Amino acid sequence: FHLPAFVDKNTLVVVSSYSGNTEETLASLKEAQVRDAVVFGICTGGKLGELIKTKVINGYANNQTSKSS
C-alpha cells in the first residue's frame, strides 16, 4: 500500500475507514505522516478513531452506536 510519489507537505491526504482499523488506511496514514502531508481522518472508531480523539491527527470520529427499535 503506497501513496503516489507526489504526496508531500503540500498535500492533503484524507484517510477513511468505517472500523478505523483497516490495514490499508493505517498504512497510508503512516506513509503520509512520514512525508509530512496534512492528514484528515474519518471513521467510527478503532485505531484511527483513537488518533483523532487524542488529537494526533485532525478528523471526525463518530463513535455513536444506533439502537434498533
Coordinates of N, CA and C in Angstrom, one line a residue:
F1 N 0.8 -1.2 0.0 CA 0.0 0.0 0.0 C 0.9 1.2 0.0
H2 N 0.8 2.0 -1.1 CA 1.7 3.2 -1.2 C 0.9 4.3 -1.7
L3 N 1.3 5.5 -1.2 CA 0.7 6.8 -1.7 C 1.4 7.2 -3.0
P4 N 0.8 8.0 -3.9 CA 1.5 8.5 -5.1 C 2.8 9.2 -4.7
A5 N 3.7 9.2 -5.6 CA 5.0 9.9 -5.4 C 4.9 11.4 -5.1
F6 N 3.9 12.0 -5.6 CA 3.8 13.5 -5.4 C 3.4 13.9 -4.0
V7 N 2.9 13.0 -3.2 CA 2.4 13.3 -1.8 C 3.6 13.9 -1.0
D8 N 3.4 15.1 -0.5 CA 4.4 15.8 0.3 C 3.7 16.7 1.3
K9 N 4.5 17.6 1.9 CA 3.9 18.6 2.9 C 2.9 19.5 2.4
N10 N 2.8 19.6 1.0 CA 1.8 20.4 0.4 C 0.5 19.7 0.0
T11 N 0.4 18.5 0.4 CA -0.7 17.6 0.0 C -1.7 17.3 1.2
L12 N -3.0 17.3 0.9 CA -4.0 16.9 1.9 C -4.3 15.5 1.6
V13 N -4.1 14.6 2.6 CA -4.4 13.2 2.5 C -5.6 12.9 3.4
V14 N -6.7 12.4 2.8 CA -7.9 12.1 3.6 C -7.9 10.6 3.7
V15 N -7.9 10.1 5.0 CA -8.0 8.7 5.2 C -9.3 8.4 5.8
S16 N -9.9 7.3 5.3 CA -11.3 7.0 5.8 C -11.4 5.5 6.0
S17 N -12.0 5.1 7.1 CA -12.2 3.7 7.4 C -13.4 3.6 8.3
Y18 N -14.4 2.8 8.0 CA -15.6 2.7 8.8 C -15.2 2.2 10.2
S19 N -14.4 1.1 10.2 CA -14.0 0.5 11.5 C -12.9 1.3 12.2
G20 N -12.1 2.0 11.4 CA -10.9 2.7 12.0 C -9.7 1.7 12.1
N21 N -9.8 0.5 11.6 CA -8.7 -0.5 11.8 C -8.3 -1.1 10.4
T22 N -8.8 -0.5 9.3 CA -8.4 -1.1 8.0 C -6.9 -0.9 7.7
E23 N -6.3 -2.0 7.4 CA -4.8 -2.1 7.3 C -4.3 -1.1 6.2
E24 N -5.0 -1.1 5.1 CA -4.6 -0.2 4.0 C -4.6 1.3 4.4
T25 N -5.7 1.6 5.1 CA -5.9 3.0 5.6 C -4.8 3.4 6.6
L26 N -4.5 2.5 7.6 CA -3.5 2.8 8.6 C -2.1 2.9 7.9
A27 N -1.8 2.0 7.0 CA -0.5 2.1 6.3 C -0.4 3.4 5.5
S28 N -1.4 3.8 4.8 CA -1.4 5.1 4.1 C -1.2 6.3 5.0
L29 N -1.9 6.2 6.2 CA -1.7 7.2 7.2 C -0.3 7.4 7.6
K30 N 0.4 6.2 7.9 CA 1.8 6.3 8.4 C 2.7 6.8 7.3
E31 N 2.4 6.4 6.1 CA 3.3 7.0 5.0 C 3.0 8.5 4.8
A32 N 1.8 8.9 4.9 CA 1.5 10.3 4.8 C 2.2 11.1 5.9
Q33 N 2.2 10.6 7.1 CA 2.9 11.2 8.2 C 4.4 11.3 8.0
V34 N 5.0 10.2 7.5 CA 6.5 10.2 7.2 C 6.8 11.3 6.1
R35 N 5.9 11.6 5.2 CA 6.1 12.6 4.1 C 5.6 14.0 4.6
D36 N 5.2 14.1 5.8 CA 4.8 15.4 6.4 C 3.6 16.0 5.7
A37 N 2.7 15.1 5.1 CA 1.5 15.6 4.5 C 0.5 16.0 5.5
V38 N -0.4 16.8 5.1 CA -1.5 17.2 6.0 C -2.6 16.1 5.9
V39 N -3.0 15.6 7.1 CA -3.9 14.4 7.2 C -5.2 14.7 7.8
F40 N -6.3 14.2 7.3 CA -7.6 14.3 7.9 C -8.2 13.0 7.9
G41 N -8.7 12.5 9.0 CA -9.2 11.1 9.1 C -10.7 11.2 9.4
I42 N -11.4 10.1 8.8 CA -12.9 10.0 9.0 C -13.1 8.5 9.4
C43 N -13.8 8.2 10.5 CA -14.1 6.9 10.9 C -15.1 6.8 12.0
T44 N -15.4 5.6 12.5 CA -16.3 5.4 13.6 C -15.6 4.9 14.8
G45 N -14.3 4.7 14.8 CA -13.6 4.3 16.0 C -12.3 3.6 15.6
G46 N -11.9 2.6 16.4 CA -10.7 1.8 16.1 C -9.4 2.6 16.4
K47 N -8.3 2.2 15.8 CA -7.0 2.9 15.9 C -7.1 4.3 15.4
L48 N -7.7 4.4 14.2 CA -7.8 5.7 13.6 C -8.6 6.7 14.5
G49 N -9.7 6.2 15.1 CA -10.5 7.0 16.0 C -9.7 7.4 17.2
E50 N -8.9 6.6 17.7 CA -8.0 7.0 18.9 C -7.1 8.1 18.5
L51 N -6.5 8.0 17.3 CA -5.6 9.1 16.8 C -6.3 10.4 16.7
I52 N -7.5 10.3 16.2 CA -8.3 11.6 16.1 C -8.7 12.1 17.5
K53 N -9.2 11.2 18.4 CA -9.6 11.5 19.7 C -8.5 12.2 20.5
T54 N -7.3 11.6 20.4 CA -6.2 12.2 21.1 C -5.4 13.3 20.4
K55 N -6.0 13.8 19.3 CA -5.5 14.9 18.6 C -4.2 14.7 17.9
V56 N -3.8 13.4 17.7 CA -2.6 13.1 16.9 C -2.8 13.5 15.5
I57 N -4.0 13.3 14.9 CA -4.4 13.8 13.6 C -5.7 14.5 13.7
N58 N -6.0 15.4 12.7 CA -7.3 16.0 12.7 C -8.3 15.1 12.0
G59 N -9.5 15.2 12.4 CA -10.5 14.3 11.8 C -11.8 14.3 12.5
Y60 N -12.7 13.4 12.0 CA -14.0 13.2 12.6 C -14.2 11.7 12.9
A61 N -14.5 11.4 14.2 CA -14.7 10.0 14.6 C -16.1 10.0 15.2
N62 N -17.1 9.4 14.5 CA -18.4 9.2 15.0 C -18.5 7.9 15.8
N63 N -18.3 8.0 17.1 CA -18.3 6.8 18.0 C -19.7 6.5 18.5
Q64 N -20.7 7.1 18.0 CA -22.1 6.8 18.5 C -22.6 5.5 17.8
T65 N -23.3 4.7 18.6 CA -23.9 3.5 18.1 C -25.4 3.7 18.0
S66 N -26.1 3.2 17.0 CA -27.5 3.4 16.9 C -28.2 2.2 17.5
K67 N -29.4 2.4 18.1 CA -30.1 1.3 18.7 C -31.3 1.0 17.8
S68 N -31.7 -0.2 17.6 CA -32.8 -0.6 16.9 C -34.1 -0.5 17.7
S69 N -35.2 -0.1 17.1 CA -36.4 0.0 17.9 C -37.2 -1.3 17.9

